[in-house]
């Protein structure tokens, strides 16, 4: 009956469009009330779920991403990528994938990447490349999902806080899988170009033009290098790296690119606090939900079922299916707190590397950002305000979203069953 109360109330609230954090927290509270557990445990668990030094990295990375978004980084990244591949068939679409990967390395957020790049790249894909608006919009949403796989990633920080896996290792392990996801989308672009008879829109840039555009974008490229180099060089912890990235973003925005003005700082801080607050509320409520699953025996029952899998290959296939389905309904951070505490002990018992398992989970949840009906990137993309153009509805994006998900799932299977694609870079 406890299972019915917990999951029944949670599903009902999702159907009623209750915010995911409220649905998680309230369903857990109702279950505790039904089980006769003192409700004081609610505050204790919500606080303990958030009171981790590692999670301090989240607001700093969010702040750094917002600063770099306002610093004119997107224009410089687009200019560089266009100089390199803009002359190819579907060049602007390829540029969109490349820039989304780079911008994701600055923001760590899929929705933020969509919002920052959409109004520039979607019209260019339609006008210059000749893609249909629904495909162009969906492609950007799919490319932006790579932001939570390419380091620095908030999803990896959350996974580390649950399992104890090293954040630096997770960041490094996410590089090749993120690139592989981008390559999968580029393959899809080439297929679309062939079927729609799309041609190149301009001539090839000179090496001089490419060099100039690289110099303009240099400071953006340097930020991930500082973060990963600092962590792996033992110069600072992941949380300290996040603080360094925020200070670095301020220096670049205020004094190098000079796109950020002192008058802009208040709105940047407010946006960062709002985003960080929403993430931390989700983490707190999801921690409570996970606590209920553990104390009421739900987690143990689920672990028993998963542990009964004949081998780790079948287990990984089932895990992928579970995460892909979950990604259709809940966000990445919530899914991490609901499923990872149940799954990772079984994964360890089966000899699956903890870092590799974290990459698999994160790639699954990245795909979830573009899976209907609750793909958050799709909703952000459908809300883009592009002057002189009607918005593309989520319904119109379903068909191209399925194409994007298909190629990304192929990349997911490669990442799942070829561990070297993720942990090979760590020498494992």
Tab-separated table of C-alpha atoms in Angstrom:
chain	number	residue	atom	x	y	z
A	1	UNK	CA	0.000	0.000	0.000
A	2	UNK	CA	2.926	2.315	0.694
A	3	UNK	CA	4.017	1.916	-2.945
A	4	UNK	CA	0.533	2.876	-4.112
A	5	UNK	CA	0.477	6.008	-1.965
A	6	UNK	CA	3.944	7.155	-3.060
A	7	UNK	CA	3.788	6.467	-6.781
A	8	UNK	CA	0.031	6.949	-7.135
A	9	UNK	CA	0.096	10.447	-5.650
A	10	UNK	CA	3.247	11.297	-7.627
A	11	UNK	CA	1.719	10.223	-10.960
A	12	UNK	CA	-1.556	12.030	-10.229
A	13	UNK	CA	0.328	15.258	-9.512
A	14	UNK	CA	2.350	14.904	-12.702
A	15	UNK	CA	-0.892	14.476	-14.668
A	16	UNK	CA	-2.252	17.613	-12.963
A	17	UNK	CA	0.885	19.463	-14.139
A	18	UNK	CA	2.140	20.087	-10.598
A	19	UNK	CA	5.795	21.257	-10.642
A	20	UNK	CA	8.131	18.278	-10.396
A	21	UNK	CA	9.762	19.451	-7.142
A	22	UNK	CA	6.364	19.857	-5.448
A	23	UNK	CA	5.172	16.495	-6.783
A	24	UNK	CA	8.258	14.720	-5.409
A	25	UNK	CA	8.163	16.411	-2.015
A	26	UNK	CA	4.415	16.223	-1.486
A	27	UNK	CA	4.080	12.569	-2.528
A	28	UNK	CA	6.946	11.677	-0.170
A	29	UNK	CA	5.331	13.665	2.661
A	30	UNK	CA	1.960	11.948	2.109
A	31	UNK	CA	3.690	8.554	2.242
A	32	UNK	CA	5.463	9.411	5.490
A	33	UNK	CA	2.157	10.602	6.948
A	34	UNK	CA	0.477	7.341	5.900
A	35	UNK	CA	3.339	5.291	7.392
A	36	UNK	CA	3.105	7.171	10.692
A	37	UNK	CA	6.631	8.589	10.500
A	38	UNK	CA	7.181	11.902	12.369
A	39	UNK	CA	6.938	14.728	9.838
A	40	UNK	CA	9.992	16.428	11.371
A	41	UNK	CA	11.994	14.009	9.246
A	42	UNK	CA	10.933	16.015	6.164
A	43	UNK	CA	12.929	19.114	7.079
A	44	UNK	CA	15.908	17.021	8.189
A	45	UNK	CA	16.120	15.126	4.911
A	46	UNK	CA	15.515	18.116	2.646
A	47	UNK	CA	18.286	19.987	4.452
A	48	UNK	CA	20.724	17.056	4.493
A	49	UNK	CA	20.122	16.472	0.781
A	50	UNK	CA	21.242	20.033	0.009
A	51	UNK	CA	23.915	20.582	2.685
A	52	UNK	CA	26.847	19.157	0.737
A	53	UNK	CA	29.988	21.115	-0.064
A	54	UNK	CA	30.121	19.656	-3.564
A	55	UNK	CA	26.679	21.073	-4.419
A	56	UNK	CA	28.024	24.604	-3.861
A	57	UNK	CA	29.532	24.181	-7.315
A	58	UNK	CA	26.055	24.409	-8.885
A	59	UNK	CA	25.316	28.121	-8.196
A	60	UNK	CA	28.848	29.089	-9.222
A	61	UNK	CA	28.671	27.210	-12.522
A	62	UNK	CA	25.212	28.680	-13.156
A	63	UNK	CA	26.575	32.173	-12.477
A	64	UNK	CA	29.567	31.580	-14.756
A	65	UNK	CA	27.286	30.369	-17.528
A	66	UNK	CA	24.982	33.387	-17.230
A	67	UNK	CA	27.916	35.786	-17.290
A	68	UNK	CA	29.435	34.165	-20.369
A	69	UNK	CA	26.031	34.140	-22.079
A	70	UNK	CA	25.807	37.916	-21.631
A	71	UNK	CA	29.436	38.444	-22.654
A	72	UNK	CA	28.848	37.968	-26.374
A	73	UNK	CA	30.354	34.490	-26.328
A	74	UNK	CA	27.655	32.982	-28.551
A	75	UNK	CA	28.344	35.400	-31.430
A	76	UNK	CA	32.082	34.674	-31.320
A	77	UNK	CA	31.594	30.916	-31.146
A	78	UNK	CA	29.172	31.021	-34.075
A	79	UNK	CA	31.605	33.101	-36.118
A	80	UNK	CA	34.439	30.630	-35.495
A	81	UNK	CA	32.359	27.518	-36.211
A	82	UNK	CA	30.903	29.098	-39.345
A	83	UNK	CA	34.403	29.928	-40.601
A	84	UNK	CA	35.395	26.270	-40.164
A	85	UNK	CA	32.377	24.352	-41.503
A	86	UNK	CA	29.892	26.936	-42.805
A	87	UNK	CA	30.804	26.164	-46.406
A	88	UNK	CA	29.560	22.572	-46.211
A	89	UNK	CA	26.068	21.346	-47.055
A	90	UNK	CA	23.897	22.059	-44.037
A	91	UNK	CA	26.733	24.242	-42.772
A	92	UNK	CA	24.692	26.389	-40.384
A	93	UNK	CA	23.055	23.291	-38.911
A	94	UNK	CA	26.504	21.768	-38.329
A	95	UNK	CA	27.586	25.087	-36.810
A	96	UNK	CA	24.574	24.875	-34.478
A	97	UNK	CA	25.677	21.482	-33.172
A	98	UNK	CA	29.291	22.585	-32.685
A	99	UNK	CA	28.367	25.849	-30.976
A	100	UNK	CA	25.827	24.109	-28.728
A	101	UNK	CA	28.598	21.778	-27.548
A	102	UNK	CA	30.981	24.665	-26.865
A	103	UNK	CA	28.324	26.808	-25.222
A	104	UNK	CA	27.219	23.820	-23.151
A	105	UNK	CA	30.775	23.647	-21.826
A	106	UNK	CA	30.243	27.175	-20.508
A	107	UNK	CA	26.676	26.983	-19.207
A	108	UNK	CA	26.231	23.297	-18.303
A	109	UNK	CA	22.515	23.704	-19.013
A	110	UNK	CA	20.488	22.508	-22.005
A	111	UNK	CA	17.620	25.017	-21.663
A	112	UNK	CA	20.086	27.906	-21.219
A	113	UNK	CA	21.895	26.856	-24.401
A	114	UNK	CA	18.625	26.766	-26.358
A	115	UNK	CA	17.639	30.200	-25.066
A	116	UNK	CA	21.038	31.749	-25.799
A	117	UNK	CA	21.476	30.399	-29.333
A	118	UNK	CA	17.977	29.836	-30.677
A	119	UNK	CA	17.060	33.304	-31.900
A	120	UNK	CA	20.323	33.476	-33.906
A	121	UNK	CA	20.766	29.976	-35.296
A	122	UNK	CA	17.212	28.819	-36.026
A	123	UNK	CA	16.476	31.633	-38.551
A	124	UNK	CA	19.909	31.064	-40.133
A	125	UNK	CA	19.236	27.335	-40.596
A	126	UNK	CA	15.913	28.142	-42.253
A	127	UNK	CA	17.007	31.081	-44.438
A	128	UNK	CA	20.548	30.041	-45.424
A	129	UNK	CA	20.470	26.234	-45.300
A	130	UNK	CA	16.839	25.801	-46.313
A	131	UNK	CA	15.729	23.498	-43.485
A	132	UNK	CA	12.111	23.486	-42.355
A	133	UNK	CA	11.466	25.538	-39.185
A	134	UNK	CA	10.363	22.506	-37.152
A	135	UNK	CA	13.541	20.550	-37.982
A	136	UNK	CA	15.807	23.550	-37.332
A	137	UNK	CA	14.180	24.258	-33.965
A	138	UNK	CA	14.251	20.616	-32.887
A	139	UNK	CA	17.859	20.147	-33.981
A	140	UNK	CA	18.982	23.019	-31.794
A	141	UNK	CA	17.025	21.576	-28.855
A	142	UNK	CA	18.691	18.187	-29.387
A	143	UNK	CA	22.169	19.675	-29.775
A	144	UNK	CA	21.662	21.713	-26.605
A	145	UNK	CA	20.967	18.542	-24.629
A	146	UNK	CA	24.668	17.685	-25.013
A	147	UNK	CA	25.328	20.541	-22.547
A	148	UNK	CA	24.739	18.238	-19.565
A	149	UNK	CA	27.256	15.689	-20.883
A	150	UNK	CA	30.075	18.034	-21.957
A	151	UNK	CA	31.913	19.248	-18.810
A	152	UNK	CA	31.346	21.103	-16.595
A	153	UNK	CA	27.998	19.403	-16.020
A	154	UNK	CA	25.548	19.991	-13.187
A	155	UNK	CA	24.182	16.470	-13.755
A	156	UNK	CA	27.635	15.004	-13.087
A	157	UNK	CA	27.902	17.060	-9.893
A	158	UNK	CA	24.544	15.702	-8.713
A	159	UNK	CA	25.583	12.132	-9.597
A	160	UNK	CA	28.841	12.572	-7.693
A	161	UNK	CA	26.993	13.878	-4.629
A	162	UNK	CA	24.884	10.686	-4.607
A	163	UNK	CA	27.528	8.057	-5.378
A	164	UNK	CA	30.819	9.600	-4.299
A	165	UNK	CA	32.360	9.212	-7.783
A	166	UNK	CA	35.115	11.752	-8.489
A	167	UNK	CA	33.720	14.818	-10.266
A	168	UNK	CA	36.949	15.364	-12.172
A	169	UNK	CA	36.800	11.817	-13.557
A	170	UNK	CA	33.158	12.293	-14.551
A	171	UNK	CA	33.986	15.563	-16.305
A	172	UNK	CA	36.809	13.957	-18.281
A	173	UNK	CA	34.715	10.886	-19.085
A	174	UNK	CA	31.946	13.073	-20.542
A	175	UNK	CA	34.115	14.646	-23.263
A	176	UNK	CA	34.156	11.852	-25.866
A	177	UNK	CA	30.496	10.792	-25.317
A	178	UNK	CA	29.445	14.423	-25.771
A	179	UNK	CA	31.429	14.654	-29.006
A	180	UNK	CA	29.938	11.338	-30.167
A	181	UNK	CA	26.426	12.686	-29.599
A	182	UNK	CA	27.335	15.738	-31.685
A	183	UNK	CA	28.690	13.518	-34.477
A	184	UNK	CA	25.435	11.537	-34.446
A	185	UNK	CA	23.450	14.739	-35.008
A	186	UNK	CA	25.810	15.817	-37.804
A	187	UNK	CA	25.157	12.464	-39.520
A	188	UNK	CA	21.424	13.190	-39.247
A	189	UNK	CA	21.988	16.636	-40.778
A	190	UNK	CA	23.804	15.077	-43.735
A	191	UNK	CA	20.933	12.635	-44.238
A	192	UNK	CA	18.426	15.505	-44.174
A	193	UNK	CA	20.531	17.490	-46.646
A	194	UNK	CA	20.512	14.562	-49.047
A	195	UNK	CA	16.764	13.939	-48.807
A	196	UNK	CA	15.861	17.658	-49.050
A	197	UNK	CA	18.498	18.439	-51.741
A	198	UNK	CA	20.101	21.153	-49.613
A	199	UNK	CA	23.276	22.760	-50.986
A	200	UNK	CA	26.088	24.781	-49.424
A	201	UNK	CA	25.184	28.438	-48.913
A	202	UNK	CA	28.639	30.042	-49.284
A	203	UNK	CA	32.278	29.581	-50.253
A	204	UNK	CA	34.999	28.173	-48.012
A	205	UNK	CA	36.638	30.625	-45.564
A	206	UNK	CA	40.347	31.337	-45.790
A	207	UNK	CA	42.718	30.168	-43.061
A	208	UNK	CA	43.288	33.807	-42.195
A	209	UNK	CA	39.578	34.343	-41.519
A	210	UNK	CA	39.496	31.195	-39.417
A	211	UNK	CA	42.483	32.375	-37.418
A	212	UNK	CA	40.894	35.764	-36.715
A	213	UNK	CA	37.629	34.156	-35.564
A	214	UNK	CA	39.569	31.772	-33.322
A	215	UNK	CA	41.379	34.677	-31.653
A	216	UNK	CA	38.026	36.355	-30.963
A	217	UNK	CA	36.636	33.186	-29.336
A	218	UNK	CA	39.889	32.228	-27.570
A	219	UNK	CA	38.803	33.331	-24.098
A	220	UNK	CA	35.662	31.191	-24.335
A	221	UNK	CA	37.708	28.114	-25.275
A	222	UNK	CA	40.065	28.733	-22.358
A	223	UNK	CA	37.403	28.431	-19.652
A	224	UNK	CA	36.891	24.618	-19.817
A	225	UNK	CA	40.655	24.183	-20.005
A	226	UNK	CA	41.083	26.146	-16.773
A	227	UNK	CA	38.351	24.137	-15.026
A	228	UNK	CA	39.522	20.669	-16.053
A	229	UNK	CA	43.212	21.532	-15.852
A	230	UNK	CA	42.793	23.024	-12.401
A	231	UNK	CA	40.892	20.012	-11.077
A	232	UNK	CA	43.232	17.419	-12.559
A	233	UNK	CA	46.305	19.440	-11.710
A	234	UNK	CA	45.289	19.419	-8.066
A	235	UNK	CA	45.141	23.216	-8.006
A	236	UNK	CA	41.548	23.355	-6.758
A	237	UNK	CA	38.526	21.191	-5.948
A	238	UNK	CA	35.466	21.044	-8.252
A	239	UNK	CA	33.633	23.522	-6.025
A	240	UNK	CA	36.598	25.882	-6.050
A	241	UNK	CA	36.838	25.396	-9.827
A	242	UNK	CA	33.235	26.559	-10.113
A	243	UNK	CA	34.040	29.711	-8.130
A	244	UNK	CA	37.122	30.320	-10.288
A	245	UNK	CA	35.011	29.943	-13.438
A	246	UNK	CA	32.567	32.591	-12.156
A	247	UNK	CA	35.401	35.038	-11.447
A	248	UNK	CA	36.975	34.229	-14.829
A	249	UNK	CA	33.644	34.908	-16.536
A	250	UNK	CA	33.392	38.294	-14.818
A	251	UNK	CA	36.903	39.253	-15.915
A	252	UNK	CA	36.251	38.202	-19.523
A	253	UNK	CA	32.828	39.840	-19.673
A	254	UNK	CA	33.772	43.122	-17.964
A	255	UNK	CA	37.358	43.762	-19.054
A	256	UNK	CA	38.213	41.667	-22.152
A	257	UNK	CA	35.051	41.476	-24.278
A	258	UNK	CA	33.463	44.428	-22.433
A	259	UNK	CA	29.986	43.198	-23.341
A	260	UNK	CA	28.935	42.966	-19.680
A	261	UNK	CA	28.362	46.310	-17.963
A	262	UNK	CA	28.248	46.868	-14.197
A	263	UNK	CA	24.581	47.723	-14.629
A	264	UNK	CA	23.976	44.197	-16.021
A	265	UNK	CA	25.319	42.436	-12.934
A	266	UNK	CA	22.139	42.719	-10.866
A	267	UNK	CA	20.000	40.937	-13.476
A	268	UNK	CA	22.728	38.311	-13.977
A	269	UNK	CA	22.838	37.605	-10.228
A	270	UNK	CA	19.033	37.460	-9.999
A	271	UNK	CA	18.825	35.001	-12.914
A	272	UNK	CA	21.557	32.871	-11.357
A	273	UNK	CA	19.873	32.815	-7.946
A	274	UNK	CA	16.537	31.893	-9.540
A	275	UNK	CA	18.024	29.026	-11.549
A	276	UNK	CA	20.164	27.754	-8.665
A	277	UNK	CA	17.223	27.970	-6.266
A	278	UNK	CA	15.000	25.897	-8.519
A	279	UNK	CA	17.725	23.247	-8.896
A	280	UNK	CA	18.332	23.082	-5.138
A	281	UNK	CA	14.604	22.792	-4.375
A	282	UNK	CA	14.405	19.854	-6.773
A	283	UNK	CA	17.457	18.263	-5.130
A	284	UNK	CA	15.979	18.672	-1.639
A	285	UNK	CA	12.582	17.234	-2.548
A	286	UNK	CA	14.118	14.434	-4.626
A	287	UNK	CA	16.343	13.549	-1.652
A	288	UNK	CA	13.222	13.189	0.487
A	289	UNK	CA	11.595	10.992	-2.169
A	290	UNK	CA	14.718	8.813	-2.291
A	291	UNK	CA	14.722	8.563	1.529
A	292	UNK	CA	11.140	7.286	1.495
A	293	UNK	CA	12.003	4.708	-1.171
A	294	UNK	CA	14.878	3.464	0.982
A	295	UNK	CA	13.205	3.392	4.393
A	296	UNK	CA	9.962	1.862	3.149
A	297	UNK	CA	11.709	-1.039	1.428
A	298	UNK	CA	10.904	0.105	-2.103
A	299	UNK	CA	14.564	0.536	-3.046
A	300	UNK	CA	15.502	-2.911	-1.723
A	301	UNK	CA	12.718	-4.563	-3.738
A	302	UNK	CA	13.799	-2.736	-6.894
A	303	UNK	CA	17.437	-3.680	-6.301
A	304	UNK	CA	16.382	-7.311	-5.950
A	305	UNK	CA	14.654	-7.208	-9.331
A	306	UNK	CA	17.604	-5.513	-11.022
A	307	UNK	CA	20.085	-7.848	-9.364
A	308	UNK	CA	18.251	-10.812	-10.840
A	309	UNK	CA	19.315	-9.845	-14.360
A	310	UNK	CA	21.304	-12.671	-16.017
A	311	UNK	CA	24.331	-10.491	-16.804
A	312	UNK	CA	25.507	-6.903	-16.872
A	313	UNK	CA	24.696	-6.459	-20.576
A	314	UNK	CA	21.010	-7.178	-20.030
A	315	UNK	CA	21.124	-5.021	-16.886
A	316	UNK	CA	22.522	-2.073	-18.848
A	317	UNK	CA	19.869	-2.486	-21.537
A	318	UNK	CA	17.118	-2.440	-18.903
A	319	UNK	CA	18.710	0.587	-17.220
A	320	UNK	CA	18.747	2.452	-20.532
A	321	UNK	CA	15.071	1.686	-21.110
A	322	UNK	CA	14.143	2.836	-17.593
A	323	UNK	CA	16.091	6.091	-17.920
A	324	UNK	CA	14.743	6.837	-21.405
A	325	UNK	CA	11.175	6.385	-20.170
A	326	UNK	CA	11.852	8.433	-17.034
A	327	UNK	CA	13.356	11.203	-19.158
A	328	UNK	CA	9.992	11.596	-20.888
A	329	UNK	CA	8.419	12.746	-17.621
A	330	UNK	CA	10.988	14.089	-15.130
A	331	UNK	CA	14.081	16.284	-15.341
A	332	UNK	CA	17.624	14.958	-15.080
A	333	UNK	CA	18.311	16.004	-11.481
A	334	UNK	CA	15.078	14.462	-10.183
A	335	UNK	CA	15.706	11.234	-12.081
A	336	UNK	CA	19.202	11.032	-10.626
A	337	UNK	CA	17.927	11.172	-7.038
A	338	UNK	CA	15.054	8.775	-7.701
A	339	UNK	CA	16.925	6.037	-9.586
A	340	UNK	CA	20.678	6.270	-8.955
A	341	UNK	CA	20.547	5.265	-5.235
A	342	UNK	CA	18.697	2.119	-6.330
A	343	UNK	CA	20.765	1.295	-9.392
A	344	UNK	CA	24.378	2.071	-8.627
A	345	UNK	CA	24.890	-0.581	-5.877
A	346	UNK	CA	23.661	-3.215	-8.356
A	347	UNK	CA	25.937	-1.781	-11.063
A	348	UNK	CA	28.929	-1.977	-8.724
A	349	UNK	CA	28.061	-5.571	-7.771
A	350	UNK	CA	28.047	-6.468	-11.472
A	351	UNK	CA	31.501	-4.967	-11.969
A	352	UNK	CA	30.399	-1.849	-13.878
A	353	UNK	CA	32.689	1.125	-13.380
A	354	UNK	CA	30.994	3.856	-11.336
A	355	UNK	CA	32.166	6.634	-13.660
A	356	UNK	CA	31.044	4.736	-16.759
A	357	UNK	CA	27.633	4.165	-15.169
A	358	UNK	CA	27.358	7.886	-14.424
A	359	UNK	CA	28.062	8.747	-18.063
A	360	UNK	CA	25.430	6.233	-19.232
A	361	UNK	CA	22.829	7.718	-16.883
A	362	UNK	CA	23.642	11.283	-17.906
A	363	UNK	CA	23.526	10.567	-21.650
A	364	UNK	CA	20.129	8.912	-21.157
A	365	UNK	CA	18.805	11.933	-19.302
A	366	UNK	CA	20.276	14.284	-21.911
A	367	UNK	CA	18.204	12.468	-24.534
A	368	UNK	CA	15.257	12.880	-22.164
A	369	UNK	CA	15.472	16.642	-22.642
A	370	UNK	CA	14.135	16.211	-26.193
A	371	UNK	CA	11.697	13.323	-25.699
A	372	UNK	CA	7.996	14.232	-25.714
A	373	UNK	CA	5.808	14.856	-23.810
A	374	UNK	CA	7.957	16.678	-21.226
A	375	UNK	CA	11.232	17.338	-23.038
A	376	UNK	CA	12.298	20.578	-21.387
A	377	UNK	CA	14.486	21.679	-24.313
A	378	UNK	CA	11.550	21.281	-26.707
A	379	UNK	CA	9.396	23.575	-24.597
A	380	UNK	CA	12.133	26.204	-24.344
A	381	UNK	CA	12.686	25.981	-28.114
A	382	UNK	CA	8.948	26.290	-28.822
A	383	UNK	CA	8.898	29.479	-26.752
A	384	UNK	CA	11.681	31.201	-28.706
A	385	UNK	CA	10.586	34.643	-29.846
A	386	UNK	CA	11.990	35.245	-33.322
A	387	UNK	CA	10.817	38.522	-34.914
A	388	UNK	CA	8.667	38.016	-38.004
A	389	UNK	CA	8.296	34.263	-37.472
A	390	UNK	CA	5.572	32.199	-35.789
A	391	UNK	CA	6.603	29.953	-32.920
A	392	UNK	CA	7.059	26.251	-33.693
A	393	UNK	CA	4.766	24.204	-31.434
A	394	UNK	CA	5.948	21.143	-29.499
A	395	UNK	CA	3.511	19.054	-31.555
A	396	UNK	CA	5.274	20.123	-34.767
A	397	UNK	CA	8.601	19.077	-33.254
A	398	UNK	CA	7.586	15.515	-32.384
A	399	UNK	CA	8.515	13.970	-35.760
A	400	UNK	CA	11.995	15.551	-36.052
A	401	UNK	CA	12.521	14.898	-32.320
A	402	UNK	CA	12.064	11.174	-32.942
A	403	UNK	CA	14.740	11.345	-35.663
A	404	UNK	CA	17.132	13.144	-33.330
A	405	UNK	CA	16.442	10.674	-30.516
A	406	UNK	CA	17.030	7.730	-32.866
A	407	UNK	CA	20.588	8.792	-33.767
A	408	UNK	CA	21.323	9.792	-30.166
A	409	UNK	CA	20.173	6.374	-28.941
A	410	UNK	CA	22.618	4.750	-31.354
A	411	UNK	CA	25.358	6.868	-29.770
A	412	UNK	CA	24.033	5.865	-26.327
A	413	UNK	CA	24.319	2.168	-27.140
A	414	UNK	CA	27.923	2.645	-28.293
A	415	UNK	CA	28.719	4.527	-25.067
A	416	UNK	CA	26.975	1.838	-23.005
A	417	UNK	CA	28.681	-1.208	-24.466
A	418	UNK	CA	32.087	0.275	-25.293
A	419	UNK	CA	33.308	1.594	-21.900
A	420	UNK	CA	36.548	2.872	-23.466
A	421	UNK	CA	34.569	5.677	-25.127
A	422	UNK	CA	34.058	7.229	-21.695
A	423	UNK	CA	36.571	5.867	-19.188
A	424	UNK	CA	39.320	5.104	-21.714
A	425	UNK	CA	40.483	8.702	-21.358
A	426	UNK	CA	41.079	7.962	-17.651
A	427	UNK	CA	43.324	5.005	-18.483
A	428	UNK	CA	40.801	2.456	-17.205
